[in-house]
Amino acid sequence: MTSLPLAHPAWLAPGAFAAIRGRRVRIDAAGGPVESLRADVIDAGGVIVSDDAQADLVFTLDESVDTGFRLDRAETTTVSAASTTSLLHGWFHLVRLGDRAFSPDLPAGHHRPAHALRMLDHWDNVIVHPVMGQVERGYAGGSIFYDAGAVREDLRRVRTYARLLAAIGIDRVSINNVNVGATESELLTDRLGDVERIAEEFRVWGVRVHLAVSFASPMRLGGLSTADPLDTSVRQWWADAAARVWDRIPDFGGFLVKADSEGQPGPFAYGRNHADGANMLAAAVAPHGGVVHWRAFVYNHRQDWRDRRTDRARAAYDHFTPLDGSFADNVIVQVKHGPMDFQTREPISPVLAAMPSTRLAVELQVTQEYTGHQKHVCYLGPWWSEILNSALDDSGATVSQIVAGGGGIAAVSNVGDDAFWSGHPLAQANLYAFGRLAWDPTLDPATVLDEWISLTFASPDGQVDAAVRETLHAIMDRSWETYELYTAPLGVGFMVTPGSHYGPSVDGYEYSPWGTYHFADRDGVGVDRSLSSGTGFAGQYLTPLRQQYESAATCPDELLLFFHHVPYSHVLHSGSTVIQHIYDTHFAGADRVDEMVERWATLDGHVERALFDRVAERLDEQRRSAREWRDQVNTYFLRKSGIPDAAGRTIH
Ligand code: GCV
């Protein structure tokens, strides 16, 4: 067991607290996270005053503030909330406001989180997985929790992480991979003490711990001969296991389950459905107030590529929507935002609009599995904002509104034992944006990025170098769009190197069992998912999206190849042909990365040396990789189509 040095600070740089310095702060509450609040105020240079003293800032418990916190301003600024955790959220809100928190014009108001549950999922393994490593799809080094087979002795990094999460309003975290290995299964039983230790660190900052569990636990851990969810001994085993967990960890959140997916065990083996499986676990955790996050990511990963009728995009809907209304109240069906798998561009999963009688959560991916492995700058705030604020039918209800009071929002974390937390220092902004949008999806992603810049790059006097701010916006604001330009075109997805999912391999998944095809031939490219002639996936949507996606004439350009197989000469709404669009975007994307490299170079001397070097090194790799994407994709489609680039640029 090794200890983990504390990382470079993230978005709570000391300078971010400049407005607190010298303020008199009264805290009319005690216990739990309030001790963290008190310590933070003191660290920031605030002066804690006693009950009857005149204060600039008061924190007070008030049962009538149902969720979130209230801000009021008279002679003093007052934060009131019903729980100590919400007081913390109010504290960090004030930190973001800076001097404005003490201005006479500070508007009074109740700040409620849009989503009742805001959770981060870690895909961390206790033992190093031979292929996936310590953290599955982790691009920031090892795990902050585990190191080579054991929980870390020194968990200070976890506590610091918990503070960062509290500062963005995240209050739940699942601490192990949803692909649950033999050792990781034991976190539920023999290794429960490890979970308890980790939960202690998170509790200090008001974050509750959840665990990913294996559906086969009664067999793996309990020696039973079955994991059938309707078997009495299985149900009893789970009830006993849950009771032991809550006995040790009274504020434990619940279980997260990936079942019948990519080799994980599940109820199908017993002829049961996913409601049977989820409800069995729900019954076990209900006496303790726990929830079960049950993932809808269920599909056949052993597909025959010759079989044109099976469409992975359909799978979650086909498995889950018939079960709408049959899940227990404490089951949350957790749905990936797209029907495939966290691609750079996908339509929104139709499942989110098709289960009105089920608590749903939308799942995002902060870790950059398909968006450049935290080697590429790819600020995902704009993408998530678009997803959360999109409506899926003509009621106008947005994704955020659909999940708000039910299961809320979850995302796969991007943090590891890396000195900068996230491999690419600028990838921290994605974690920050996830938390802020989970609290308030109506925030403008560029404003959220600006907040992150302010809180991260503040000098001791609270100011941020204007060149730093401007350059970071120039590099990051449109970086998701840039990434999309030079990778898979027009929503077709994948085209990544199989296994690692980094870098281009246009046909890498074309003849594989994973259900991830683009069907490019000499005449055209794309997947026909229409109801009339294709897989029927478009028919899973409601009006108006169903009609819009059904026809190539009305399908948005950015999703055209997701829904339709079209000739290279097909004219897009933009006026360009598909083939010319492919060439133009790939040249433009790689050029934009050249500009990023140049922009960053101008910050030499403006930011900490180690950070400057790390970003510069990553940008060099992004430039190399973007050129590789450009050249492989362009060359592939030139060779397939035989249609030259109208601008006559070099294609190999
Ligand atoms: C944890 C994708 C990833 C897997 C991941 C899976 C999931 O398929 O490549 O590594 O497994 O999604 O979300 O369960």
XYZ file of C-alpha atoms and ligand atoms in Angstrom:
666
model
C 0.000 0.000 0.000
C 1.408 3.331 -0.999
C 0.438 6.780 0.000
C -0.640 9.322 -2.530
C 0.808 12.815 -2.549
C -1.667 15.632 -2.627
C -2.326 16.867 -6.110
C -1.943 20.250 -7.688
C -4.916 22.316 -6.605
C -7.906 22.235 -8.839
C -10.690 24.786 -8.876
C -10.365 25.895 -5.293
C -7.138 27.851 -5.572
C -6.483 29.935 -2.419
C -7.023 33.113 -4.435
C -10.574 32.007 -5.191
C -11.411 32.792 -1.565
C -10.030 36.352 -1.637
C -13.426 37.927 -0.978
C -13.756 36.023 2.299
C -10.530 37.326 3.804
C -11.190 39.347 6.965
C -14.982 38.806 6.890
C -16.720 37.984 10.141
C -18.544 34.711 9.746
C -21.073 33.217 12.140
C -22.057 29.565 11.837
C -25.289 28.734 13.662
C -24.981 24.993 13.171
C -22.759 22.211 14.368
C -21.590 18.739 13.485
C -20.852 16.835 10.281
C -19.878 18.874 7.265
C -20.155 22.069 9.312
C -16.727 21.315 10.729
C -15.403 21.332 7.165
C -17.152 24.619 6.550
C -15.605 26.119 9.659
C -12.126 24.944 8.677
C -12.570 26.247 5.133
C -13.656 29.684 6.357
C -10.647 29.888 8.631
C -8.273 28.715 5.884
C -9.706 31.386 3.617
C -8.860 34.066 6.177
C -12.413 34.547 7.459
C -12.953 35.270 11.149
C -15.394 33.031 12.994
C -17.473 35.096 15.398
C -19.747 34.004 18.204
C -23.519 33.976 18.466
C -24.238 37.529 19.426
C -21.505 39.217 17.396
C -22.183 41.294 14.309
C -21.277 39.226 11.242
C -20.806 39.841 7.517
C -21.874 36.315 6.732
C -24.159 33.955 8.617
C -24.820 30.260 8.047
C -27.943 28.950 9.662
C -30.018 25.780 9.656
C -33.614 26.293 8.625
C -35.944 23.347 8.177
C -38.269 25.332 5.953
C -35.707 25.500 3.140
C -36.779 22.249 1.493
C -33.797 21.552 -0.786
C -30.679 23.480 -1.640
C -30.050 26.752 0.177
C -31.406 30.285 0.506
C -29.384 33.435 0.150
C -30.532 36.636 1.815
C -28.865 39.966 2.144
C -29.592 42.768 4.616
C -26.766 44.075 6.783
C -25.322 40.611 6.479
C -25.368 37.880 3.873
C -27.230 34.846 5.176
C -27.089 31.306 3.871
C -29.850 29.102 5.218
C -30.510 25.453 4.508
C -32.178 22.439 6.053
C -29.035 20.309 6.041
C -25.406 20.875 6.783
C -24.492 19.542 3.328
C -26.668 22.186 1.708
C -24.954 24.836 3.840
C -21.706 23.696 2.252
C -23.234 24.084 -1.189
C -24.254 27.602 -0.200
C -20.720 28.333 0.983
C -19.201 27.398 -2.340
C -21.831 29.421 -4.135
C -20.631 32.455 -2.200
C -17.049 31.655 -3.084
C -18.041 31.712 -6.766
C -19.749 35.054 -6.274
C -16.643 36.603 -4.707
C -17.182 40.237 -3.653
C -20.682 40.173 -5.116
C -21.672 37.934 -2.189
C -21.388 40.969 0.070
C -22.895 43.587 -2.181
C -26.103 45.329 -1.042
C -27.659 44.415 -4.406
C -27.151 40.686 -3.929
C -30.492 39.259 -4.981
C -32.230 37.123 -2.378
C -33.275 33.727 -3.627
C -33.692 30.028 -3.116
C -31.093 27.974 -4.978
C -32.469 24.501 -5.568
C -30.572 21.827 -7.473
C -32.412 20.893 -10.656
C -31.668 17.201 -10.129
C -32.402 15.574 -6.804
C -29.569 13.047 -7.258
C -26.185 14.129 -8.592
C -23.730 11.292 -8.694
C -20.283 10.378 -9.975
C -19.465 6.790 -10.848
C -15.908 5.549 -10.609
C -14.850 2.633 -12.733
C -11.956 1.891 -10.363
C -10.742 -1.641 -9.757
C -9.221 -2.815 -6.504
C -6.793 -5.071 -8.310
C -5.140 -4.051 -11.547
C -7.175 -5.574 -14.366
C -4.874 -7.222 -16.944
C -6.436 -5.266 -19.828
C -8.264 -2.318 -18.295
C -5.732 -1.482 -15.594
C -6.463 0.035 -12.210
C -9.180 2.297 -13.594
C -11.277 1.104 -16.519
C -11.296 3.853 -19.157
C -9.213 5.919 -16.770
C -6.818 8.433 -18.304
C -5.483 10.047 -15.154
C -3.209 7.383 -13.742
C -4.200 5.007 -10.973
C -7.125 5.089 -8.611
C -7.368 7.568 -5.764
C -8.993 4.799 -3.706
C -7.081 1.622 -4.471
C -3.557 0.629 -5.291
C -2.588 -2.825 -6.511
C -5.015 -4.935 -4.579
C -5.877 -2.864 -1.526
C -7.491 0.337 -0.458
C -4.910 3.065 0.041
C -3.656 3.705 3.515
C -3.455 7.424 2.950
C -6.857 8.688 1.848
C -6.166 12.407 2.087
C -6.583 12.763 -1.665
C -10.060 11.291 -1.336
C -10.975 13.926 1.207
C -9.655 16.688 -1.025
C -11.631 15.208 -3.901
C -14.750 15.170 -1.721
C -14.250 18.883 -1.145
C -14.011 19.519 -4.868
C -17.249 17.578 -5.334
C -19.015 19.501 -2.577
C -17.930 22.691 -4.310
C -19.848 21.670 -7.433
C -22.835 20.224 -5.610
C -22.149 16.527 -6.206
C -23.367 14.564 -3.218
C -23.095 10.905 -4.224
C -20.270 8.796 -5.509
C -20.013 5.148 -6.484
C -16.523 3.916 -5.734
C -15.892 0.845 -7.895
C -16.193 -0.387 -11.436
C -19.577 -1.546 -12.733
C -17.679 -4.470 -14.227
C -17.311 -6.094 -10.840
C -14.412 -8.538 -10.548
C -14.008 -11.228 -7.911
C -11.972 -9.074 -5.547
C -14.210 -6.051 -6.038
C -17.294 -8.159 -5.228
C -15.867 -8.518 -1.750
C -16.298 -4.817 -1.051
C -19.832 -5.840 -0.158
C -18.697 -8.298 2.509
C -15.133 -9.088 3.556
C -13.791 -5.761 2.342
C -16.636 -3.684 3.725
C -14.192 -2.069 6.148
C -12.484 -0.514 3.106
C -15.753 0.996 1.968
C -16.348 2.281 5.467
C -12.984 4.076 5.467
C -13.643 5.672 2.106
C -17.154 6.696 3.200
C -15.650 8.467 6.221
C -13.565 10.684 3.953
C -16.505 11.594 1.746
C -18.859 12.180 4.676
C -16.739 15.061 5.892
C -17.852 16.954 2.779
C -21.422 15.697 2.649
C -20.930 13.103 -0.103
C -22.629 9.689 0.257
C -21.035 6.509 -0.982
C -22.599 3.870 -3.244
C -21.197 0.540 -4.354
C -21.328 -1.300 -7.680
C -22.283 -4.884 -6.908
C -22.250 -8.094 -8.891
C -25.632 -9.664 -9.510
C -23.957 -13.007 -8.869
C -22.868 -12.031 -5.336
C -25.022 -14.633 -3.567
C -23.090 -17.298 -5.498
C -19.682 -15.641 -5.484
C -19.752 -14.559 -1.869
C -22.540 -16.483 -0.212
C -21.894 -19.936 -1.646
C -25.476 -20.247 -2.918
C -26.136 -22.309 -6.015
C -28.210 -19.615 -7.700
C -28.627 -15.851 -7.988
C -32.229 -16.163 -9.177
C -33.933 -12.970 -7.999
C -37.133 -14.831 -7.134
C -35.397 -17.425 -5.001
C -36.110 -16.937 -1.281
C -32.597 -17.729 -0.103
C -31.165 -15.273 -2.644
C -33.508 -12.534 -1.469
C -32.587 -13.245 2.137
C -28.888 -13.174 1.293
C -29.223 -9.717 -0.231
C -31.341 -8.463 2.669
C -28.682 -9.634 5.139
C -25.863 -8.174 3.053
C -27.617 -4.807 2.863
C -28.296 -4.802 6.611
C -24.582 -5.369 7.278
C -23.613 -2.504 4.989
C -25.964 0.005 6.612
C -24.979 -1.167 10.028
C -21.393 -0.104 9.322
C -22.203 2.878 7.079
C -25.489 4.463 8.164
C -25.502 7.085 5.391
C -24.682 4.556 2.651
C -26.484 5.450 -0.596
C -27.226 2.173 -2.357
C -26.161 -0.243 -5.066
C -25.292 0.314 -8.720
C -25.741 -2.646 -11.076
C -24.623 -3.510 -14.583
C -26.436 -6.754 -15.355
C -26.631 -8.898 -18.487
C -24.246 -6.549 -20.187
C -20.811 -7.166 -21.662
C -20.414 -10.401 -19.723
C -21.765 -9.252 -16.349
C -24.216 -11.691 -14.748
C -27.895 -10.804 -14.570
C -31.463 -12.021 -14.280
C -31.693 -13.341 -17.864
C -29.800 -16.480 -16.787
C -32.862 -17.424 -14.712
C -35.485 -16.472 -17.254
C -36.255 -13.301 -15.238
C -36.422 -9.758 -16.488
C -34.625 -6.664 -15.312
C -37.504 -5.492 -13.139
C -37.356 -8.832 -11.295
C -33.637 -8.325 -10.729
C -33.796 -4.677 -9.742
C -36.838 -5.070 -7.495
C -35.209 -7.877 -5.571
C -32.283 -5.585 -4.712
C -34.674 -2.714 -4.079
C -36.458 -4.769 -1.442
C -33.139 -5.466 0.266
C -32.121 -1.793 0.478
C -35.570 -0.268 1.101
C -35.596 -0.738 4.895
C -32.463 1.410 5.022
C -33.676 4.137 2.702
C -31.302 3.007 -0.053
C -31.680 3.169 -3.818
C -30.681 0.829 -6.636
C -29.201 2.361 -9.768
C -29.903 -0.246 -12.427
C -28.205 0.434 -15.756
C -30.114 0.185 -19.024
C -26.884 -0.429 -20.951
C -27.954 -3.918 -22.030
C -27.226 -5.168 -25.546
C -25.811 -8.152 -27.383
C -22.046 -7.698 -27.627
C -21.712 -10.960 -29.505
C -23.532 -9.855 -32.590
C -22.848 -11.318 -36.037
C -21.807 -8.419 -38.263
C -23.491 -10.181 -41.204
C -26.840 -9.839 -39.430
C -28.276 -6.542 -40.668
C -31.484 -6.740 -38.615
C -29.923 -6.567 -35.160
C -29.229 -2.968 -34.195
C -27.408 -2.220 -30.950
C -29.033 1.223 -30.845
C -32.428 -0.412 -30.312
C -31.412 -2.647 -27.427
C -32.011 -0.565 -24.280
C -35.452 0.497 -25.485
C -36.430 -3.028 -26.479
C -35.359 -4.478 -23.131
C -36.615 -1.783 -20.795
C -39.646 0.074 -22.086
C -41.972 -2.967 -21.789
C -41.106 -2.902 -18.072
C -42.171 0.715 -17.521
C -44.237 0.954 -14.349
C -43.015 -2.331 -12.912
C -39.905 -1.080 -11.121
C -40.026 -0.432 -7.375
C -40.034 3.185 -6.181
C -36.423 2.996 -5.023
C -35.125 1.690 -8.364
C -33.503 4.190 -10.686
C -33.019 3.014 -14.250
C -29.795 4.677 -15.364
C -29.758 5.375 -19.094
C -26.703 6.361 -21.132
C -27.422 9.650 -22.868
C -27.190 8.068 -26.272
C -28.392 4.734 -27.611
C -24.852 3.521 -28.367
C -21.956 4.358 -26.098
C -20.789 7.876 -25.238
C -19.828 8.766 -28.791
C -18.806 12.304 -29.731
C -22.222 12.732 -31.295
C -25.291 10.548 -30.910
C -28.989 11.240 -30.799
C -30.443 11.265 -27.295
C -31.617 7.862 -26.097
C -35.330 7.381 -26.853
C -35.599 5.428 -23.591
C -35.572 8.732 -21.735
C -38.935 9.654 -23.259
C -40.505 6.229 -23.104
C -40.651 5.299 -19.419
C -42.874 7.913 -17.771
C -43.737 5.608 -14.857
C -40.126 4.814 -13.931
C -37.503 6.838 -12.067
C -34.857 7.515 -14.700
C -31.341 8.901 -14.449
C -29.319 10.089 -17.420
C -25.706 8.885 -17.503
C -22.916 11.021 -18.987
C -19.219 10.234 -19.371
C -16.760 12.744 -17.958
C -13.860 10.404 -18.545
C -12.914 10.874 -22.203
C -13.167 7.308 -23.470
C -14.280 8.301 -26.961
C -13.309 11.942 -26.818
C -9.541 11.836 -26.745
C -8.454 10.102 -23.525
C -7.639 13.344 -21.749
C -4.835 13.770 -24.250
C -7.063 15.941 -26.421
C -8.678 19.137 -25.167
C -12.380 18.447 -25.459
C -14.572 20.592 -23.232
C -17.831 18.679 -23.034
C -19.971 21.316 -21.314
C -21.664 22.398 -24.584
C -22.552 18.795 -25.466
C -24.061 18.063 -22.051
C -25.911 21.346 -22.053
C -27.422 20.436 -25.403
C -28.449 16.994 -24.143
C -29.968 18.197 -20.879
C -31.904 21.008 -22.511
C -33.291 19.027 -25.429
C -36.921 17.965 -25.587
C -37.793 14.494 -26.826
C -41.438 15.022 -27.704
C -43.825 17.853 -28.387
C -44.624 18.305 -24.691
C -41.386 20.277 -24.621
C -40.150 18.483 -21.472
C -36.365 18.477 -21.533
C -34.130 15.549 -20.610
C -33.229 17.409 -17.459
C -36.883 17.850 -16.525
C -37.620 14.184 -17.223
C -34.958 12.954 -14.808
C -35.079 15.854 -12.343
C -37.336 14.497 -9.640
C -36.657 10.849 -10.410
C -33.169 9.473 -10.706
C -31.334 12.655 -11.572
C -27.968 12.545 -13.215
C -24.849 10.406 -13.024
C -21.514 10.457 -14.817
C -18.327 8.450 -15.031
C -15.551 10.346 -13.271
C -12.273 11.332 -14.927
C -10.138 11.593 -11.807
C -7.111 9.509 -10.895
C -3.888 9.687 -8.929
C -2.357 11.984 -11.541
C -0.696 15.116 -10.186
C -3.247 17.240 -12.053
C -6.144 14.983 -11.062
C -7.291 14.414 -14.633
C -4.233 13.729 -16.819
C -4.870 16.719 -19.025
C -5.072 19.675 -16.629
C -7.787 21.250 -18.782
C -9.936 18.113 -18.452
C -10.653 19.221 -14.897
C -13.080 21.663 -16.480
C -15.244 18.738 -17.581
C -15.639 17.488 -14.038
C -16.413 21.001 -12.909
C -18.968 21.502 -15.680
C -20.649 18.200 -14.950
C -21.300 19.228 -11.359
C -22.473 22.704 -12.247
C -24.830 21.498 -14.991
C -26.119 18.729 -12.726
C -27.083 21.498 -10.312
C -28.368 23.897 -12.942
C -28.556 22.665 -16.548
C -29.643 26.089 -17.769
C -26.196 27.544 -17.084
C -24.310 28.645 -20.165
C -21.350 26.247 -20.649
C -19.011 29.102 -21.583
C -19.945 30.865 -18.332
C -19.333 27.641 -16.428
C -15.928 27.401 -18.060
C -15.271 30.976 -17.050
C -16.115 30.134 -13.426
C -13.708 27.213 -13.558
C -10.979 29.498 -14.917
C -11.625 32.048 -12.164
C -11.567 29.492 -9.372
C -8.528 27.663 -10.727
C -6.240 30.420 -11.942
C -6.981 33.109 -9.345
C -3.854 34.767 -8.009
C -3.765 35.472 -4.245
C -5.618 38.765 -4.759
C -8.423 36.910 -6.541
C -7.573 38.245 -10.006
C -7.045 36.138 -13.117
C -4.487 37.099 -15.738
C -6.577 38.343 -18.692
C -4.358 36.526 -21.185
C -4.962 33.247 -19.390
C -8.710 33.727 -19.380
C -8.890 34.756 -23.014
C -6.578 32.015 -24.241
C -8.368 29.274 -22.336
C -11.666 30.346 -23.822
C -10.128 30.437 -27.283
C -8.781 26.917 -26.850
C -11.633 25.332 -24.964
C -15.001 26.916 -25.782
C -15.411 25.102 -29.110
C -13.046 22.193 -28.470
C -15.799 19.531 -28.514
C -16.850 20.819 -31.932
C -13.209 20.704 -33.037
C -12.849 17.113 -31.866
C -15.987 16.190 -33.758
C -14.638 17.854 -36.914
C -11.576 15.639 -37.201
C -13.044 12.327 -35.964
C -16.031 10.217 -37.112
C -18.257 12.316 -39.394
C -21.968 13.233 -39.292
C -22.900 11.166 -36.243
C -21.752 7.812 -37.617
C -19.670 7.095 -34.483
C -16.831 4.781 -33.542
C -14.112 4.496 -36.249
C -11.785 4.252 -33.243
C -9.062 1.728 -32.536
C -10.767 -1.365 -31.119
C -10.107 -2.025 -27.467
C -8.352 1.182 -26.529
C -10.848 3.493 -28.274
C -8.080 5.995 -28.965
C -7.083 7.157 -32.421
C -8.561 6.363 -35.819
C -9.322 2.955 -37.254
C -12.112 3.489 -39.744
C -12.917 -0.183 -40.208
C -11.700 -1.212 -36.769
C -15.157 -2.234 -35.581
C -16.718 -2.895 -38.975
C -16.621 -6.679 -38.887
C -16.754 -7.102 -35.121
C -19.395 -8.487 -32.750
C -19.941 -5.154 -30.968
C -22.709 -3.800 -33.206
C -20.859 -0.646 -34.205
C -20.946 -0.310 -37.962
C -20.811 2.448 -40.598
C -21.414 0.304 -43.708
C -19.248 2.419 -46.009
C -19.029 1.076 -49.564
C -18.065 2.617 -52.891
C -21.404 4.417 -53.192
C -22.163 5.710 -49.731
C -21.948 5.473 -45.970
C -24.172 5.378 -42.874
C -26.655 3.124 -41.095
C -30.249 2.952 -42.240
C -32.176 3.082 -38.972
C -35.407 4.310 -40.504
C -38.689 2.569 -39.800
C -39.577 2.266 -43.465
C -36.444 0.571 -44.777
C -33.944 0.164 -41.945
C -33.629 -1.254 -38.453
C -36.646 0.694 -37.191
C -34.710 2.529 -34.504
C -36.114 5.891 -35.645
C -39.537 4.512 -34.751
C -38.545 4.406 -31.079
C -38.850 8.195 -30.946
C -42.012 10.181 -30.411
C -43.311 12.988 -32.588
C -41.654 15.166 -33.808
C -38.256 13.436 -33.624
C -39.582 10.208 -35.121
C -40.597 11.992 -38.335
C -37.516 14.192 -38.346
C -35.099 11.256 -38.064
C -37.097 9.002 -40.392
C -36.277 10.978 -43.507
C -32.824 11.914 -44.767
C -34.384 15.137 -46.007
C -35.254 16.302 -42.485
C -32.591 14.563 -40.385
C -30.124 17.099 -38.933
C -26.773 17.019 -40.719
C -24.837 16.113 -37.597
C -26.869 12.885 -37.201
C -27.386 12.007 -40.838
C -25.129 8.967 -40.949
C -26.453 7.691 -37.639
C -29.890 7.348 -39.211
C -29.315 6.966 -42.932
C -27.131 5.315 -45.502
C -26.664 7.965 -48.169
C -24.577 8.412 -51.319
C -21.398 10.442 -51.028
C -23.003 12.953 -53.339
C -25.953 13.511 -50.972
C -26.370 17.240 -50.387
C -26.524 18.287 -46.735
C -28.604 21.126 -45.341
C -25.327 23.030 -45.196
C -25.192 22.888 -49.025
C -22.101 20.701 -49.069
C -22.062 17.076 -50.204
C -21.336 14.317 -47.703
C -17.931 13.605 -49.212
C -16.910 17.254 -49.407
C -18.121 17.751 -45.843
C -15.877 14.898 -44.712
C -12.852 16.449 -46.396
C -13.587 20.001 -45.281
C -14.274 19.171 -41.656
C -11.216 16.993 -41.307
C -8.909 19.647 -42.705
C -10.599 22.331 -40.613
C -10.449 20.275 -37.412
C -6.745 19.574 -37.711
C -6.083 23.255 -38.547
C -7.953 24.307 -35.432
C -5.706 22.099 -33.328
C -2.658 23.829 -34.863
C -4.182 27.094 -33.668
C -4.701 25.668 -30.179
C -1.018 24.758 -30.013
C -0.030 28.268 -31.039
C -2.434 29.882 -28.596
C -1.168 27.847 -25.695
C 2.451 28.759 -26.486
C 1.576 32.400 -25.784
C 0.889 31.499 -22.147
C 4.490 30.528 -21.463
C 5.315 32.346 -18.228
C 1.675 33.104 -17.420
C 0.857 29.823 -15.689
C 2.722 27.446 -13.421
C 5.616 25.772 -15.291
C 4.559 22.184 -14.664
C 1.057 22.903 -15.842
C 2.278 24.761 -18.900
C 4.511 21.857 -19.869
C 1.861 19.224 -19.289
C -0.677 21.014 -21.469
C 1.931 21.692 -24.157
C 2.920 18.034 -24.229
C -0.737 16.942 -24.514
C -1.417 19.482 -27.257
C 1.501 18.113 -29.259
C -0.094 14.693 -29.047
C -3.488 16.115 -29.957
C -1.958 17.724 -33.043
C -0.290 14.466 -34.081
C -3.470 12.516 -33.478
C -5.763 15.025 -35.207
C -3.561 14.846 -38.323
C -3.696 11.056 -38.166
C -7.490 11.177 -37.952
C -7.657 13.674 -40.795
C -5.416 11.665 -43.070
C -6.872 8.242 -42.345
C -10.500 9.338 -42.637
C -9.952 11.445 -45.745
C -7.839 8.798 -47.439
C -10.310 6.063 -46.602
C -13.225 7.941 -48.128
C -11.276 9.117 -51.159
C -10.324 5.523 -51.880
C -13.868 4.238 -51.291
C -15.672 6.937 -53.245
C -13.112 7.904 -55.872
C -14.414 11.466 -55.577
C -11.597 14.013 -55.305
C -11.505 16.915 -52.887
C -12.967 19.956 -54.650
C -10.234 22.096 -53.077
C -7.459 19.812 -54.331
C -5.750 19.399 -50.957
C -3.363 16.565 -50.236
C -5.089 13.297 -49.501
C -2.930 10.217 -49.461
C -17.382 -0.326 -17.667
C -18.210 0.795 -22.741
C -16.802 0.763 -22.241
C -16.618 -0.253 -21.128
C -17.621 0.065 -20.021
C -19.024 0.030 -20.628
C -20.100 0.381 -19.620
O -18.513 -0.370 -23.439
O -15.937 0.520 -23.306
O -15.303 -0.174 -20.670
O -17.509 -0.853 -18.963
O -19.108 0.959 -21.667
O -20.568 1.509 -19.664
O -20.466 -0.458 -18.826
